[in-house]
Amino acid sequence: MWTAHGTHACSNGAVICSISFPLTMGTTVDLAYDAVVDANYRNDWIVVPTLRQSVYMEEMRTSASDEEVQRPTYTGLVVDFLNGFVPKDGEGIEPYNVYRYAGCKG
């Protein structure tokens, strides 16, 4: 189990929002997302349609272009591991595309 921390931004005057996640190779993925709201307009879920694919493609692009990068023993998203979980060497932390909204730090 793990948690990832992204940074979100919304454009001024338009309803286009994006979220940015840091990757273990030192780069980031910045992607548009959709908020799924309930009948009271509460954001309960967010959908980032290409998150998993974008993380994979960025990791492959970065690893092919810079073999000298100091990297952790796992690949994918930079995460906080929970409950004593330790990934295997080379294991990829691949995100899903749908998340329950946990809250904002502000």
Short mmCIF file of C-alpha atoms in Angstrom, two decimals:
data_model
loop_
_atom_site.label_atom_id
_atom_site.label_comp_id
_atom_site.label_asym_id
_atom_site.label_seq_id
_atom_site.Cartn_x
_atom_site.Cartn_y
_atom_site.Cartn_z
CA MET A 1 0.00 0.00 0.00
CA TRP A 2 1.15 3.52 -0.76
CA THR A 3 -0.01 7.10 -1.11
CA ALA A 4 1.05 9.61 -3.73
CA HIS A 5 0.87 13.38 -3.43
CA GLY A 6 0.01 15.46 -6.46
CA THR A 7 -0.26 19.18 -7.04
CA HIS A 8 -3.29 20.51 -8.86
CA ALA A 9 -3.91 23.69 -10.81
CA CYS A 10 -6.90 25.13 -12.65
CA SER A 11 -6.78 27.66 -15.44
CA ASN A 12 -8.16 31.12 -14.83
CA GLY A 13 -11.60 31.50 -16.39
CA ALA A 14 -11.89 27.96 -17.77
CA VAL A 15 -12.82 24.65 -16.29
CA ILE A 16 -9.63 22.84 -17.22
CA CYS A 17 -7.76 21.48 -14.24
CA SER A 18 -4.57 19.45 -14.14
CA ILE A 19 -2.68 17.41 -11.60
CA SER A 20 1.08 16.90 -11.44
CA PHE A 21 2.81 13.89 -9.88
CA PRO A 22 6.58 13.54 -9.34
CA LEU A 23 8.24 10.41 -10.73
CA THR A 24 11.20 8.47 -9.39
CA MET A 25 13.30 9.39 -12.43
CA GLY A 26 13.19 13.07 -11.43
CA THR A 27 10.54 14.17 -13.92
CA THR A 28 6.78 14.71 -13.53
CA VAL A 29 3.57 13.87 -15.33
CA ASP A 30 1.12 16.76 -15.73
CA LEU A 31 -2.34 15.67 -16.83
CA ALA A 32 -5.87 17.00 -17.10
CA TYR A 33 -8.41 15.40 -14.78
CA ASP A 34 -12.16 15.31 -14.31
CA ALA A 35 -13.91 15.61 -10.97
CA VAL A 36 -16.97 13.41 -10.53
CA VAL A 37 -19.47 15.20 -8.30
CA ASP A 38 -22.47 13.93 -6.41
CA ALA A 39 -25.97 15.48 -6.32
CA ASN A 40 -24.70 18.14 -3.86
CA TYR A 41 -21.74 19.04 -6.11
CA ARG A 42 -19.20 17.51 -3.75
CA ASN A 43 -16.06 16.17 -5.41
CA ASP A 44 -15.94 12.56 -4.29
CA TRP A 45 -13.85 11.10 -7.11
CA ILE A 46 -11.29 12.28 -9.64
CA VAL A 47 -10.55 10.58 -12.95
CA VAL A 48 -7.20 10.99 -14.67
CA PRO A 49 -7.81 9.02 -17.87
CA THR A 50 -4.20 8.56 -18.99
CA LEU A 51 -2.33 8.56 -15.66
CA ARG A 52 -1.11 4.95 -15.69
CA GLN A 53 -0.07 5.10 -19.35
CA SER A 54 1.61 8.50 -18.97
CA VAL A 55 3.65 7.38 -15.95
CA TYR A 56 4.83 4.32 -17.85
CA MET A 57 5.68 6.25 -21.03
CA GLU A 58 7.54 9.01 -19.15
CA GLU A 59 9.56 6.44 -17.19
CA MET A 60 10.50 4.64 -20.42
CA ARG A 61 11.42 7.92 -22.14
CA THR A 62 13.54 9.10 -19.22
CA SER A 63 15.30 5.78 -18.64
CA ALA A 64 16.19 5.55 -22.33
CA SER A 65 17.62 9.07 -22.43
CA ASP A 66 19.58 9.18 -19.16
CA GLU A 67 21.11 5.97 -17.83
CA GLU A 68 23.18 7.90 -15.27
CA VAL A 69 20.18 9.05 -13.20
CA GLN A 70 20.37 8.00 -9.55
CA ARG A 71 17.06 6.25 -8.96
CA PRO A 72 15.37 4.44 -6.10
CA THR A 73 14.99 0.66 -6.22
CA TYR A 74 11.44 1.03 -7.51
CA THR A 75 10.05 2.95 -10.50
CA GLY A 76 6.96 5.00 -11.22
CA LEU A 77 5.38 7.52 -8.87
CA VAL A 78 7.20 8.99 -5.88
CA VAL A 79 5.14 7.60 -3.00
CA ASP A 80 4.95 7.13 0.76
CA PHE A 81 4.79 3.42 1.59
CA LEU A 82 2.29 2.31 4.25
CA ASN A 83 2.07 -0.57 6.72
CA GLY A 84 5.69 -1.64 6.25
CA PHE A 85 5.30 -2.33 2.52
CA VAL A 86 8.62 -2.57 0.69
CA PRO A 87 8.60 -2.97 -3.11
CA LYS A 88 10.86 -5.47 -4.82
CA ASP A 89 13.88 -4.11 -6.71
CA GLY A 90 12.69 -2.72 -10.03
CA GLU A 91 9.01 -3.02 -9.10
CA GLY A 92 6.88 -0.35 -10.72
CA ILE A 93 4.51 1.80 -8.69
CA GLU A 94 1.85 2.11 -11.35
CA PRO A 95 -1.15 4.27 -10.51
CA TYR A 96 -4.78 3.62 -11.30
CA ASN A 97 -6.80 6.21 -13.22
CA VAL A 98 -9.63 6.74 -10.69
CA TYR A 99 -9.21 7.94 -7.10
CA ARG A 100 -11.43 8.84 -4.20
CA TYR A 101 -10.78 12.46 -3.25
CA ALA A 102 -9.10 12.56 0.18
CA GLY A 103 -8.74 16.30 0.78
CA CYS A 104 -6.70 19.39 0.12
CA LYS A 105 -3.67 20.62 1.97
CA GLY A 106 -3.77 24.34 2.14
#
